[in-house]
XYZ file of C-alpha atoms in Angstrom:
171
model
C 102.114 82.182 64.956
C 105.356 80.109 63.787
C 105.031 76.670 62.304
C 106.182 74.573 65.177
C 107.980 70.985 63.920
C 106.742 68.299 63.791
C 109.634 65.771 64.343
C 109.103 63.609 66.912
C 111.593 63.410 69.810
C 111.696 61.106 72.784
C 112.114 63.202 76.039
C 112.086 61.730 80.021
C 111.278 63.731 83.009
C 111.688 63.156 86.843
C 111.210 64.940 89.764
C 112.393 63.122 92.715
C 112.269 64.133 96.357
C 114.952 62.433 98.203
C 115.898 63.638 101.993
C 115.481 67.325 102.149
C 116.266 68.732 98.507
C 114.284 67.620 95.264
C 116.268 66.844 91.850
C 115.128 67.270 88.355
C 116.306 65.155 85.542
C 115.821 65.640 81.933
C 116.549 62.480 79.883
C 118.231 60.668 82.660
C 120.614 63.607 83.720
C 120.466 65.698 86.806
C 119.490 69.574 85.318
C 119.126 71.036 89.150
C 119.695 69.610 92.692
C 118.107 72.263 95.108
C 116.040 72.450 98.481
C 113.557 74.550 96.891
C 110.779 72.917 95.865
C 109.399 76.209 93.707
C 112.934 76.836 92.354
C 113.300 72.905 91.082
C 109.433 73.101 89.939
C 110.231 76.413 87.772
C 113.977 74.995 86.317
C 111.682 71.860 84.640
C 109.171 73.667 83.786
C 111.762 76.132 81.790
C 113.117 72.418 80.901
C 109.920 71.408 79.324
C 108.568 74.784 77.656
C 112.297 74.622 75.912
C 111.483 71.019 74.950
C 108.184 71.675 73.983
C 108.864 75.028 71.812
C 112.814 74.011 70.762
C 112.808 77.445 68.000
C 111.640 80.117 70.760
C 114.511 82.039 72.117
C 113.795 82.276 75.969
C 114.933 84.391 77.563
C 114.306 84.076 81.331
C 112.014 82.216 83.924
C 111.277 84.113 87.264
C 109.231 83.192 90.017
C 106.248 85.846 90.270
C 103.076 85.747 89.132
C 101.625 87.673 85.943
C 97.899 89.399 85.454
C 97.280 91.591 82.502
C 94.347 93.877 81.918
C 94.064 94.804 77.792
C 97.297 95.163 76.866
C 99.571 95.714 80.341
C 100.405 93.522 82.710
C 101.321 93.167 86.299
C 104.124 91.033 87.288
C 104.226 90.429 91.012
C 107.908 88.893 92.102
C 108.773 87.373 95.416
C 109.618 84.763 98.210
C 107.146 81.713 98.262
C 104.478 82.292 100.964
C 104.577 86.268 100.541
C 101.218 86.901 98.591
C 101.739 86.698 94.881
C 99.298 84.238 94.124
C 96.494 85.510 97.011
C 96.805 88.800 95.538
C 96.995 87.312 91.268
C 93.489 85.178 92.530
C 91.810 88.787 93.997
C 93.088 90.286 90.810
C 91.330 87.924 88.643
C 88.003 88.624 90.562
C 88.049 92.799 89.813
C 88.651 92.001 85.910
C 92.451 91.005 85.550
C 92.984 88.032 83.216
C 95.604 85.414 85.156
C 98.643 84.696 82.397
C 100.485 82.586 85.116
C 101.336 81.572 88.360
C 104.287 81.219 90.074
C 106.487 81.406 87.408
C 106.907 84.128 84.301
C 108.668 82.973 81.563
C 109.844 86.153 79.486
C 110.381 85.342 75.427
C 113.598 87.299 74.359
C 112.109 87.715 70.468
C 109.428 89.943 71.660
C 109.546 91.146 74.949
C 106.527 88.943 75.851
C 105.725 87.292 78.762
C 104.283 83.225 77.844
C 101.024 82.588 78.625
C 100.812 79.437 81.223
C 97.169 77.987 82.011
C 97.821 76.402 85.185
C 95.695 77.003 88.284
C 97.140 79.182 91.136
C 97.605 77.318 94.124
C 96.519 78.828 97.110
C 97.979 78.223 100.868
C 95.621 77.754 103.612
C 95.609 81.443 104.832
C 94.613 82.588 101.504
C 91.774 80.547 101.859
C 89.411 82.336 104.600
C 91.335 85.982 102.793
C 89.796 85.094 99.217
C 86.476 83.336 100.473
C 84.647 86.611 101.127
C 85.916 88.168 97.391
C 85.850 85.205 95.704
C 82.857 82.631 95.341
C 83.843 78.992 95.340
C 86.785 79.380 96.654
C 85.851 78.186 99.979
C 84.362 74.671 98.801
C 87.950 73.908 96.722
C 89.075 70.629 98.177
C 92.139 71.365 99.849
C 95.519 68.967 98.658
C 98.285 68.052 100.505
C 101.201 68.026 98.363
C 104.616 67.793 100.530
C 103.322 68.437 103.251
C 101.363 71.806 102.628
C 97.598 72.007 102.481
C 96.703 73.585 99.023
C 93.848 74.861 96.930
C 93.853 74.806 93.152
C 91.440 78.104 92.034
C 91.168 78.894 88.208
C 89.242 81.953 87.649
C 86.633 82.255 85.449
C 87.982 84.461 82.939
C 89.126 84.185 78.844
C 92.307 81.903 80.698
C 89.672 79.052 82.105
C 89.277 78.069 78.761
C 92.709 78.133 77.580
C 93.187 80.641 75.374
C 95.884 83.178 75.593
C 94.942 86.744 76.486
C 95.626 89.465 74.123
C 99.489 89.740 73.875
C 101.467 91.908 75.662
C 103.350 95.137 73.579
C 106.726 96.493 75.711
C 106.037 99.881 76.517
């Protein structure tokens, strides 16, 4: 584990939805301008994990999602809408452990892939898909978050309470 520093910095975020595109800006500057809301939501979050960790050498953020199972891992890559997180949340019920969803952010030091806690969110036809395989899932309280009806599932595994999985080795 590296000593992280403990110098305090003063940092601004905003993501703004204006017309039909969505803009993030880091301390009052525009970083991206795109009509993809994933693709804006995965530039600040690269933004903010290169704020948060300013010594780690990153070196890429894609949209997928990532499960691992001891020491291998699955990354699933794709269009929004195409599966990756209905498939990462059925995953997570036969004994994968969930590193992240919708984004994998790949560490050039070592190869790794960063653990990210956040819950998967799930569209509406994953709901009725997952509710047979998964308990619970069925009484999430759906969210509407521009304008799409979502679930947010975290699986009860070693990632529910926060701590990174065992990390990954490149083969």
């Amino acid at each position: 584990s590296k000593n992280h520093s403990s110098k305090k910095v003063d940092l601004t975020f905003d993501l703004i939805s204006q017309d039909d595109t969505y803009a993030f800006y880091r301390n009052s500057r525009e970083v991206v301008r795109e009509k993809s809301l994933v693709y804006v939501k995965n530039v600040a979050l690269f933004e903010l994990f290169t704020a948060l960790y300013p010594e780690q050498s990153w070196l890429t953020v894609f949209h997928s999602a990532v499960v691992q199972k001891a020491d291998r891992a699955i990354i699933l890559s794709g269009y929004s809408g195409k599966g990756k997180s209905t498939l990462t949340a059925y995953l997570t019920s036969v004994g994968f452990d969930l590193v992240s969803d919708d984004l994998g952010i790949l560490e050039a030091e070592n190869a790794g892939i960063t653990y990210t806690p956040f819950a998967m969110s799930l569209k509406k036809d994953a709901w009725d898909l997952l509710s047979g395989h998964i308990p619970g899932v069925a009484a999430l309280k759906p969210n509407k978050i521009y304008e799409e009806m979502l679930k947010f599932y975290m699986p009860s595994s070693r990632n529910s309470r926060l701590d990174p999985p065992p990390p990954l080795t490149s083969a």
